[in-house]
Amino acid sequence: GQSLEQPSEVTAVEGAIVQINCTYQTSGFYGLSWYQQHDGGAPTFLSYNALDGLEETGRFSSFLSRSDSYGYLLLQELQMKDSASYFCAVREEANDYKLSFGAGTTVTVRA
Amino acid sequence: DAGITQSPRHKVTETGTPVTLRCHQTENHRYMYWYRQDPGHGLRLIHYSYGVKDTDKGEVSDGYSVSRSKTEDFLLTLESATSSQTSVYFCAMGTPLSYEQYFGPGTRLTVT
């Protein structure tokens, strides 16, 4: 079976930096995705890493280390609107388009 | 986005009754998925489809069935609803060319 571990909650102040870690144990690995979900809303895609290294998209960056089965999502210059749940998800095979999701990290941004 | 919709958005039903949730997409995406979301569990895959009449089970498929007779519609049926199936259900779509899944707005189902 597959297992993805991420912290359940993180709290930070506006303007701060938050790092959400995700460690995974899966039978295969093709790529790691991150999704954001606001309370009452649908998950929306943030980023995807298939290769080791850092991918930057505006204030958000995502990192992957395949050798360590580890990735993280970095949220910079936190804003109140970043208060949401963040999920990591693994795609296990190139020809398998299913995702296995972690339980999610709730980020609370305080003024 | 309006490219994927779910109906109904909310439903309350009694234990033992059949329930069908509908997912409709207008993007001609090949892959469609049904997930359930419960506190502490994230999103768990129930069933998925990789084309018309091609479906397969996910990790929590017991008690659920699906059908896909047209590209745009993916139906999830609870044959005999139980209280443990009270959840928020999300439909999603994707293509082989993209690693991104697009989610519908969700259906909140309560089984009493």
Coordinates of N, CA and C in Angstrom, one line a residue:
Chain A
G1 N 0.8 -1.2 0.0 CA 0.0 0.0 0.0 C 0.8 1.2 0.0
Q2 N 0.2 2.4 -0.1 CA 0.9 3.6 -0.1 C 0.7 4.4 1.1
S3 N 1.7 5.2 1.5 CA 1.6 6.0 2.7 C 2.2 7.4 2.4
L4 N 1.5 8.5 2.7 CA 2.0 9.8 2.6 C 1.8 10.5 3.9
E5 N 2.9 11.1 4.5 CA 2.8 11.7 5.8 C 3.1 13.2 5.6
Q6 N 2.2 14.0 6.2 CA 2.4 15.4 6.2 C 1.9 15.9 7.6
P7 N 2.4 17.1 8.1 CA 1.9 17.6 9.3 C 0.4 17.9 9.2
S8 N -0.3 17.8 10.3 CA -1.8 18.1 10.3 C -2.1 19.6 10.3
E9 N -1.3 20.3 11.1 CA -1.6 21.8 11.2 C -0.3 22.6 11.2
V10 N -0.4 23.8 10.7 CA 0.7 24.8 10.8 C 0.1 26.2 11.0
T11 N 0.6 26.9 11.9 CA 0.1 28.3 12.1 C 1.3 29.3 11.9
A12 N 1.0 30.4 11.2 CA 2.1 31.4 11.0 C 1.4 32.7 10.9
V13 N 2.2 33.8 10.9 CA 1.7 35.2 10.8 C 1.9 35.7 9.4
E14 N 1.1 36.7 9.0 CA 1.2 37.3 7.7 C 2.7 37.7 7.4
G15 N 3.1 37.4 6.2 CA 4.4 37.8 5.8 C 5.5 36.7 6.1
A16 N 5.1 35.7 6.8 CA 6.1 34.7 7.2 C 6.3 33.7 6.1
I17 N 7.2 32.7 6.3 CA 7.4 31.6 5.4 C 7.0 30.3 6.1
V18 N 6.3 29.5 5.4 CA 5.9 28.2 5.9 C 6.3 27.1 5.0
Q19 N 6.9 26.0 5.5 CA 7.3 24.8 4.8 C 6.4 23.6 5.2
I20 N 5.8 23.0 4.3 CA 5.0 21.8 4.5 C 5.7 20.6 3.9
N21 N 6.1 19.7 4.8 CA 6.8 18.5 4.4 C 5.9 17.4 4.0
C22 N 6.4 16.6 3.1 CA 5.6 15.4 2.7 C 6.6 14.2 2.5
T23 N 6.5 13.2 3.3 CA 7.3 12.0 3.0 C 6.3 10.9 2.5
Y24 N 6.8 10.1 1.6 CA 6.0 9.1 1.0 C 6.6 7.7 0.9
Q25 N 5.8 6.7 1.0 CA 6.2 5.3 0.8 C 5.2 4.7 -0.1
T26 N 5.6 4.5 -1.3 CA 4.7 4.0 -2.3 C 5.4 2.9 -3.1
S27 N 4.6 2.1 -3.8 CA 5.2 1.0 -4.5 C 6.0 1.5 -5.7
G28 N 5.6 2.6 -6.3 CA 6.2 3.2 -7.4 C 6.2 4.7 -7.2
F29 N 7.0 5.4 -8.0 CA 6.9 6.9 -7.9 C 7.2 7.5 -9.3
Y30 N 6.2 8.3 -9.7 CA 6.4 9.0 -11.0 C 6.4 10.5 -10.8
G31 N 5.7 11.0 -9.8 CA 5.7 12.5 -9.5 C 4.9 12.8 -8.3
L32 N 5.2 14.0 -7.8 CA 4.6 14.5 -6.5 C 3.9 15.8 -6.9
S33 N 2.6 15.9 -6.5 CA 1.8 17.1 -6.7 C 1.3 17.7 -5.4
W34 N 1.0 19.0 -5.5 CA 0.4 19.7 -4.4 C -0.9 20.3 -4.8
Y35 N -1.9 20.3 -3.9 CA -3.2 20.8 -4.1 C -3.5 21.7 -2.9
Q36 N -4.3 22.8 -3.2 CA -4.8 23.7 -2.2 C -6.3 23.6 -2.1
Q37 N -6.8 23.6 -0.9 CA -8.3 23.5 -0.7 C -8.7 24.5 0.4
H38 N -9.5 25.5 0.0 CA -10.1 26.4 0.9 C -11.3 25.7 1.6
D39 N -11.6 26.2 2.7 CA -12.7 25.6 3.5 C -14.0 25.7 2.7
G40 N -14.6 24.5 2.5 CA -15.9 24.5 1.7 C -15.7 24.4 0.2
G41 N -14.5 24.5 -0.3 CA -14.2 24.5 -1.7 C -13.6 23.2 -2.2
A42 N -13.3 23.2 -3.5 CA -12.7 22.1 -4.2 C -11.2 22.2 -4.2
P43 N -10.5 21.1 -4.2 CA -9.0 21.1 -4.3 C -8.7 21.7 -5.7
T44 N -7.6 22.5 -5.6 CA -7.1 23.1 -6.9 C -5.6 22.8 -7.0
F45 N -5.1 22.6 -8.1 CA -3.7 22.2 -8.4 C -2.8 23.4 -8.1
L46 N -1.6 23.1 -7.5 CA -0.6 24.1 -7.2 C 0.7 23.8 -8.0
S47 N 1.2 22.6 -7.9 CA 2.5 22.4 -8.5 C 2.7 20.9 -8.7
Y48 N 3.7 20.5 -9.5 CA 4.1 19.2 -9.7 C 5.6 19.0 -9.9
N49 N 6.1 18.0 -9.2 CA 7.6 17.7 -9.4 C 7.7 16.3 -9.8
A50 N 8.4 16.1 -10.9 CA 8.8 14.7 -11.3 C 10.3 14.5 -11.1
L51 N 11.0 15.5 -11.2 CA 12.5 15.4 -11.0 C 12.9 16.1 -9.8
D52 N 14.1 15.7 -9.3 CA 14.7 16.4 -8.1 C 14.9 17.9 -8.3
G53 N 14.6 18.6 -7.2 CA 14.9 20.0 -7.3 C 13.7 20.9 -6.9
L54 N 13.9 22.2 -7.2 CA 12.9 23.2 -6.7 C 12.2 23.7 -8.0
E55 N 10.8 23.8 -7.8 CA 10.0 24.4 -8.8 C 9.4 25.6 -8.2
E56 N 9.5 26.8 -8.8 CA 9.0 28.0 -8.3 C 7.8 28.6 -9.1
T57 N 6.7 28.9 -8.4 CA 5.6 29.5 -9.1 C 5.1 30.6 -8.2
G58 N 5.6 31.8 -8.5 CA 5.2 33.0 -7.7 C 5.7 32.8 -6.2
R59 N 4.7 33.0 -5.3 CA 5.1 32.9 -3.9 C 5.3 31.5 -3.4
F60 N 4.8 30.5 -4.2 CA 4.8 29.1 -3.8 C 6.0 28.4 -4.6
S61 N 6.7 27.5 -3.8 CA 7.7 26.7 -4.4 C 7.5 25.3 -4.0
S62 N 7.9 24.3 -4.8 CA 7.8 22.9 -4.4 C 9.1 22.2 -4.7
F63 N 9.5 21.4 -3.8 CA 10.8 20.7 -3.8 C 10.6 19.2 -3.8
L64 N 11.5 18.5 -4.5 CA 11.4 17.0 -4.5 C 12.8 16.4 -4.3
S65 N 12.9 15.4 -3.5 CA 14.1 14.6 -3.4 C 13.7 13.1 -3.5
R66 N 13.9 12.6 -4.7 CA 13.4 11.2 -4.9 C 14.2 10.2 -4.1
S67 N 15.5 10.4 -3.9 CA 16.3 9.5 -3.1 C 15.8 9.5 -1.6
D68 N 15.3 10.6 -1.2 CA 14.8 10.6 0.2 C 13.3 10.4 0.4
S69 N 12.6 10.1 -0.8 CA 11.2 10.0 -0.8 C 10.5 11.1 0.0
Y70 N 10.9 12.3 -0.4 CA 10.5 13.5 0.4 C 10.3 14.7 -0.5
G71 N 9.3 15.5 -0.1 CA 9.1 16.8 -0.8 C 8.6 17.8 0.1
Y72 N 8.6 19.0 -0.3 CA 7.9 20.1 0.5 C 7.3 21.1 -0.4
L73 N 6.4 21.8 0.2 CA 5.8 23.0 -0.4 C 6.2 24.2 0.5
L74 N 6.7 25.2 -0.2 CA 7.1 26.4 0.6 C 6.2 27.6 0.2
L75 N 5.6 28.1 1.2 CA 4.7 29.3 1.0 C 5.4 30.5 1.6
Q76 N 5.7 31.5 0.7 CA 6.4 32.7 1.1 C 5.5 33.9 1.2
E77 N 5.9 34.9 1.9 CA 5.1 36.1 2.0 C 3.7 35.8 2.3
L78 N 3.5 35.0 3.3 CA 2.1 34.5 3.6 C 1.1 35.6 3.7
Q79 N -0.1 35.3 3.1 CA -1.2 36.3 3.1 C -2.4 35.5 3.8
M80 N -3.4 36.3 4.2 CA -4.5 35.7 4.9 C -5.2 34.7 4.0
K81 N -5.2 35.0 2.7 CA -5.9 34.2 1.7 C -5.2 32.8 1.6
D82 N -4.0 32.7 2.1 CA -3.3 31.4 2.0 C -3.8 30.4 3.1
S83 N -4.7 30.9 4.0 CA -5.3 30.0 5.0 C -6.1 28.9 4.3
A84 N -5.7 27.7 4.3 CA -6.3 26.6 3.6 C -5.7 25.3 4.0
S85 N -6.2 24.2 3.4 CA -5.6 22.9 3.6 C -4.7 22.6 2.3
Y86 N -3.6 22.0 2.5 CA -2.7 21.7 1.5 C -2.4 20.2 1.5
F87 N -2.5 19.6 0.3 CA -2.4 18.1 0.2 C -1.3 17.8 -0.8
C88 N -0.4 16.9 -0.4 CA 0.5 16.3 -1.3 C -0.1 15.0 -1.9
A89 N 0.3 14.7 -3.1 CA -0.3 13.6 -3.8 C 0.8 12.9 -4.7
V90 N 0.8 11.6 -4.7 CA 1.8 10.9 -5.5 C 1.1 10.2 -6.7
R91 N 1.8 10.3 -7.8 CA 1.4 9.5 -9.0 C 2.4 8.4 -9.0
E92 N 2.0 7.2 -9.0 CA 3.0 6.1 -8.9 C 3.6 5.6 -10.1
E93 N 2.9 5.6 -11.3 CA 3.4 5.1 -12.5 C 3.1 6.0 -13.7
A94 N 3.9 5.9 -14.7 CA 3.8 6.8 -15.8 C 2.5 6.5 -16.6
N95 N 2.1 5.3 -16.6 CA 0.8 5.0 -17.4 C -0.4 4.8 -16.4
D96 N -0.2 5.2 -15.2 CA -1.3 5.1 -14.2 C -1.6 6.6 -13.8
Y97 N -2.8 7.0 -14.1 CA -3.2 8.4 -13.9 C -3.9 8.6 -12.6
K98 N -3.8 7.7 -11.6 CA -4.4 7.9 -10.3 C -3.4 8.6 -9.4
L99 N -4.0 9.3 -8.4 CA -3.2 10.0 -7.4 C -3.6 9.4 -6.0
S100 N -2.5 9.3 -5.2 CA -2.7 8.9 -3.8 C -2.4 10.2 -3.0
F101 N -3.4 10.6 -2.1 CA -3.3 11.9 -1.4 C -2.9 11.6 0.0
G102 N -2.1 12.6 0.6 CA -1.9 12.7 2.0 C -3.1 13.2 2.7
A103 N -3.1 13.2 4.0 CA -4.3 13.6 4.8 C -4.5 15.1 4.9
G104 N -3.5 15.8 4.4 CA -3.6 17.3 4.4 C -3.0 18.0 5.5
T105 N -2.6 19.2 5.3 CA -2.0 20.1 6.3 C -2.9 21.4 6.3
T106 N -3.4 21.7 7.4 CA -4.2 23.0 7.6 C -3.3 24.1 8.0
V107 N -3.2 25.1 7.1 CA -2.4 26.3 7.4 C -3.3 27.4 7.8
T108 N -3.0 28.0 9.0 CA -3.7 29.1 9.5 C -2.8 30.3 9.5
V109 N -3.2 31.4 8.8 CA -2.4 32.6 8.8 C -3.1 33.6 9.7
R110 N -2.3 34.1 10.6 CA -2.8 35.1 11.6 C -2.2 36.5 11.3
A111 N -3.0 37.5 11.6 CA -2.6 38.9 11.3 C -1.5 39.3 12.3
Chain B
D1 N -14.2 25.9 -11.8 CA -14.5 26.3 -13.2 C -15.8 25.5 -13.7
A2 N -16.5 26.1 -14.6 CA -17.7 25.5 -15.1 C -17.5 24.2 -15.9
G3 N -16.2 23.9 -16.2 CA -15.9 22.7 -17.0 C -16.3 21.4 -16.4
I4 N -16.5 21.4 -15.1 CA -16.9 20.2 -14.4 C -17.9 20.5 -13.3
T5 N -19.1 19.8 -13.3 CA -20.1 20.1 -12.3 C -20.6 18.8 -11.7
Q6 N -21.2 18.9 -10.5 CA -21.7 17.8 -9.8 C -23.1 18.1 -9.4
S7 N -23.9 17.0 -9.4 CA -25.3 17.1 -8.9 C -25.7 15.9 -8.2
P8 N -26.5 16.0 -7.1 CA -26.8 17.2 -6.4 C -25.6 17.8 -5.7
R9 N -25.7 19.0 -5.1 CA -24.7 19.5 -4.3 C -24.8 19.1 -2.9
H10 N -26.0 18.9 -2.5 CA -26.3 18.4 -1.1 C -27.4 17.4 -1.2
K11 N -27.3 16.4 -0.3 CA -28.3 15.3 -0.3 C -28.3 14.7 1.1
V12 N -29.6 14.5 1.6 CA -29.8 13.8 2.8 C -30.6 12.6 2.5
T13 N -30.2 11.4 2.9 CA -30.9 10.2 2.5 C -30.9 9.3 3.7
E14 N -31.8 8.3 3.7 CA -31.9 7.3 4.8 C -31.1 6.1 4.5
T15 N -30.6 5.5 5.6 CA -29.9 4.2 5.5 C -30.7 3.2 4.7
G16 N -30.0 2.5 3.7 CA -30.7 1.5 3.0 C -31.2 1.9 1.6
T17 N -31.3 3.2 1.4 CA -31.8 3.7 0.1 C -30.7 3.8 -0.9
P18 N -31.0 3.7 -2.2 CA -30.0 3.9 -3.2 C -29.8 5.3 -3.5
V19 N -28.6 5.7 -3.9 CA -28.2 7.1 -4.2 C -27.3 7.1 -5.4
T20 N -27.6 8.0 -6.3 CA -26.7 8.2 -7.5 C -26.3 9.7 -7.5
L21 N -25.0 9.9 -7.6 CA -24.4 11.2 -7.8 C -23.9 11.3 -9.2
R22 N -24.0 12.5 -9.7 CA -23.7 12.7 -11.1 C -22.5 13.7 -11.2
C23 N -21.6 13.3 -12.1 CA -20.5 14.3 -12.5 C -20.6 14.5 -14.0
H24 N -20.5 15.8 -14.4 CA -20.6 16.1 -15.8 C -19.5 17.1 -16.2
Q25 N -18.8 16.7 -17.2 CA -17.7 17.6 -17.7 C -17.9 18.0 -19.2
T26 N -17.4 19.1 -19.5 CA -17.6 19.6 -20.9 C -16.3 19.8 -21.6
E27 N -15.2 19.2 -21.0 CA -13.8 19.4 -21.5 C -13.4 18.2 -22.4
N28 N -14.2 17.2 -22.5 CA -13.8 16.0 -23.3 C -12.6 15.3 -22.7
H29 N -12.4 15.4 -21.4 CA -11.3 14.7 -20.8 C -11.6 13.2 -20.7
R30 N -10.5 12.4 -20.9 CA -10.6 11.0 -21.0 C -10.8 10.4 -19.6
Y31 N -10.0 10.9 -18.6 CA -10.0 10.3 -17.3 C -10.9 11.0 -16.3
M32 N -11.7 10.3 -15.6 CA -12.5 10.8 -14.5 C -12.4 10.0 -13.3
Y33 N -12.6 10.7 -12.1 CA -12.4 10.1 -10.8 C -13.5 10.4 -9.8
W34 N -13.8 9.5 -8.9 CA -14.6 9.8 -7.8 C -13.8 9.6 -6.5
Y35 N -13.8 10.7 -5.7 CA -13.1 10.6 -4.4 C -14.2 10.9 -3.3
R36 N -13.8 10.4 -2.1 CA -14.5 10.9 -0.9 C -13.5 11.5 0.0
Q37 N -14.0 12.5 0.7 CA -13.2 13.3 1.7 C -13.8 13.3 3.0
D38 N -13.0 12.8 4.0 CA -13.4 12.7 5.4 C -12.3 13.3 6.2
P39 N -12.7 13.9 7.3 CA -11.7 14.6 8.2 C -10.6 13.6 8.6
G40 N -9.4 14.0 8.4 CA -8.2 13.2 8.8 C -7.8 12.2 7.8
H41 N -8.5 12.1 6.7 CA -8.2 11.1 5.6 C -7.8 11.7 4.3
G42 N -7.9 13.0 4.1 CA -7.6 13.5 2.8 C -8.6 13.1 1.8
L43 N -8.2 12.9 0.6 CA -9.0 12.4 -0.5 C -8.7 11.0 -0.8
R44 N -9.7 10.2 -0.8 CA -9.5 8.7 -1.1 C -10.3 8.3 -2.3
L45 N -9.6 7.6 -3.2 CA -10.2 7.3 -4.5 C -11.1 6.1 -4.4
I46 N -12.3 6.4 -4.9 CA -13.4 5.3 -4.9 C -13.3 4.5 -6.2
H47 N -13.5 5.1 -7.3 CA -13.5 4.5 -8.6 C -12.9 5.5 -9.6
Y48 N -12.4 5.0 -10.7 CA -12.0 5.9 -11.7 C -12.3 5.3 -13.1
S49 N -12.3 6.2 -14.1 CA -12.6 5.7 -15.5 C -11.6 6.3 -16.4
Y50 N -11.1 5.5 -17.4 CA -10.2 5.9 -18.4 C -10.8 5.9 -19.7
G51 N -12.1 5.9 -19.8 CA -12.8 6.0 -21.1 C -14.2 5.5 -20.9
V52 N -15.0 5.7 -22.0 CA -16.4 5.2 -21.9 C -16.4 3.7 -21.7
K53 N -17.1 3.3 -20.7 CA -17.3 1.9 -20.3 C -16.1 1.3 -19.7
D54 N -15.0 2.0 -19.5 CA -13.8 1.5 -18.9 C -13.6 2.1 -17.5
T55 N -13.9 1.3 -16.5 CA -13.7 1.8 -15.1 C -12.9 0.8 -14.3
D56 N -12.4 1.3 -13.2 CA -11.7 0.4 -12.3 C -11.8 0.9 -10.9
K57 N -11.5 0.0 -9.9 CA -11.7 0.3 -8.5 C -10.5 1.1 -7.9
G58 N -10.9 2.0 -7.0 CA -9.9 2.6 -6.2 C -9.7 1.9 -4.8
E59 N -9.2 2.7 -3.9 CA -8.8 2.1 -2.6 C -10.0 1.9 -1.7
V60 N -11.1 2.6 -1.9 CA -12.3 2.5 -1.0 C -13.6 2.2 -1.8
S61 N -13.6 1.2 -2.7 CA -14.6 1.0 -3.6 C -15.8 0.1 -3.1
D62 N -15.6 -0.5 -1.9 CA -16.7 -1.4 -1.4 C -18.0 -0.5 -1.1
G63 N -19.1 -1.0 -1.6 CA -20.4 -0.3 -1.4 C -20.7 0.7 -2.5
Y64 N -19.8 0.9 -3.5 CA -20.0 1.8 -4.5 C -19.9 1.2 -5.9
S65 N -20.6 1.7 -6.8 CA -20.5 1.3 -8.2 C -20.5 2.5 -9.1
V66 N -20.0 2.4 -10.3 CA -19.9 3.6 -11.2 C -20.3 3.1 -12.6
S67 N -20.7 4.1 -13.4 CA -20.9 3.9 -14.8 C -20.5 5.1 -15.6
R68 N -20.1 4.8 -16.8 CA -19.7 5.9 -17.7 C -20.1 5.5 -19.1
S69 N -21.3 5.9 -19.5 CA -21.8 5.6 -20.8 C -21.5 6.6 -21.9
K70 N -21.1 7.8 -21.4 CA -20.7 8.9 -22.3 C -19.5 9.6 -21.7
T71 N -18.7 10.1 -22.6 CA -17.4 10.8 -22.1 C -17.7 11.8 -21.0
E72 N -18.8 12.6 -21.2 CA -19.0 13.7 -20.3 C -19.6 13.3 -19.0
D73 N -20.2 12.1 -18.8 CA -20.9 11.8 -17.6 C -20.2 10.6 -16.8
F74 N -20.1 10.8 -15.5 CA -19.5 9.7 -14.7 C -20.4 9.6 -13.5
L75 N -21.1 8.5 -13.3 CA -22.1 8.4 -12.2 C -21.5 7.5 -11.1
L76 N -21.8 7.9 -9.9 CA -21.4 7.1 -8.7 C -22.7 6.7 -8.0
T77 N -22.9 5.4 -7.8 CA -24.1 4.9 -7.1 C -23.7 4.2 -5.8
L78 N -24.4 4.5 -4.8 CA -24.4 3.8 -3.6 C -25.6 2.9 -3.6
E79 N -25.4 1.6 -3.7 CA -26.6 0.7 -3.9 C -27.5 0.7 -2.7
S80 N -26.9 0.8 -1.5 CA -27.7 0.8 -0.3 C -26.9 1.6 0.7
A81 N -27.3 2.8 0.8 CA -26.5 3.8 1.6 C -26.4 3.4 3.1
T82 N -25.2 3.6 3.6 CA -25.0 3.4 5.1 C -24.4 4.7 5.7
S83 N -24.5 4.7 7.0 CA -24.1 6.0 7.7 C -22.6 6.2 7.5
S84 N -21.8 5.1 7.3 CA -20.4 5.3 7.1 C -20.1 6.0 5.7
Q85 N -21.1 6.1 4.9 CA -20.9 6.7 3.6 C -21.2 8.2 3.6
T86 N -21.6 8.7 4.8 CA -21.7 10.1 5.0 C -20.4 10.8 4.7
S87 N -20.3 11.7 3.8 CA -19.0 12.2 3.4 C -19.2 13.4 2.4
V88 N -18.1 14.0 2.0 CA -18.1 14.9 0.8 C -17.5 14.2 -0.3
Y89 N -18.2 14.1 -1.4 CA -17.8 13.4 -2.6 C -17.3 14.4 -3.7
F90 N -16.1 14.2 -4.2 CA -15.6 15.0 -5.3 C -15.4 14.2 -6.5
C91 N -15.7 14.8 -7.6 CA -15.4 14.2 -8.9 C -14.2 15.0 -9.5
A92 N -13.4 14.4 -10.3 CA -12.3 15.1 -10.9 C -12.1 14.5 -12.3
M93 N -11.4 15.3 -13.1 CA -11.1 14.9 -14.5 C -9.7 15.2 -14.8
G94 N -9.1 14.5 -15.8 CA -7.8 14.7 -16.2 C -7.5 14.1 -17.5
T95 N -6.3 14.4 -18.1 CA -5.9 13.9 -19.4 C -4.6 13.2 -19.3
P96 N -4.3 12.3 -20.2 CA -2.9 11.6 -20.2 C -1.8 12.6 -20.4
L97 N -2.2 13.8 -21.0 CA -1.1 14.8 -21.3 C -0.8 15.7 -20.2
S98 N -1.6 15.6 -19.1 CA -1.4 16.5 -18.0 C -1.3 15.7 -16.7
Y99 N -0.5 16.2 -15.8 CA -0.4 15.6 -14.4 C -1.4 16.3 -13.5
E100 N -2.2 17.2 -14.0 CA -3.1 17.9 -13.2 C -4.5 17.3 -13.2
Q101 N -5.2 17.3 -12.1 CA -6.6 16.9 -12.0 C -7.4 18.1 -11.6
Y102 N -8.6 18.2 -12.3 CA -9.5 19.3 -12.1 C -10.7 18.8 -11.3
F103 N -11.0 19.4 -10.2 CA -12.0 18.9 -9.3 C -13.4 19.7 -9.5
G104 N -14.4 18.9 -9.4 CA -15.8 19.5 -9.3 C -16.0 20.1 -7.9
P105 N -17.1 20.8 -7.7 CA -17.4 21.6 -6.5 C -17.8 20.7 -5.3
G106 N -18.0 19.4 -5.5 CA -18.3 18.5 -4.4 C -19.8 18.3 -4.2
T107 N -20.1 17.2 -3.6 CA -21.5 16.8 -3.1 C -21.4 16.4 -1.7
R108 N -22.1 17.1 -0.8 CA -22.2 16.7 0.6 C -23.3 15.8 0.8
L109 N -23.0 14.5 1.1 CA -24.0 13.5 1.3 C -24.1 13.1 2.8
T110 N -25.3 13.1 3.3 CA -25.6 12.7 4.7 C -26.5 11.6 4.7
V111 N -26.1 10.5 5.3 CA -27.0 9.3 5.4 C -27.4 9.1 6.9
T112 N -28.7 9.2 7.1 CA -29.3 9.2 8.4 C -29.8 7.8 8.8

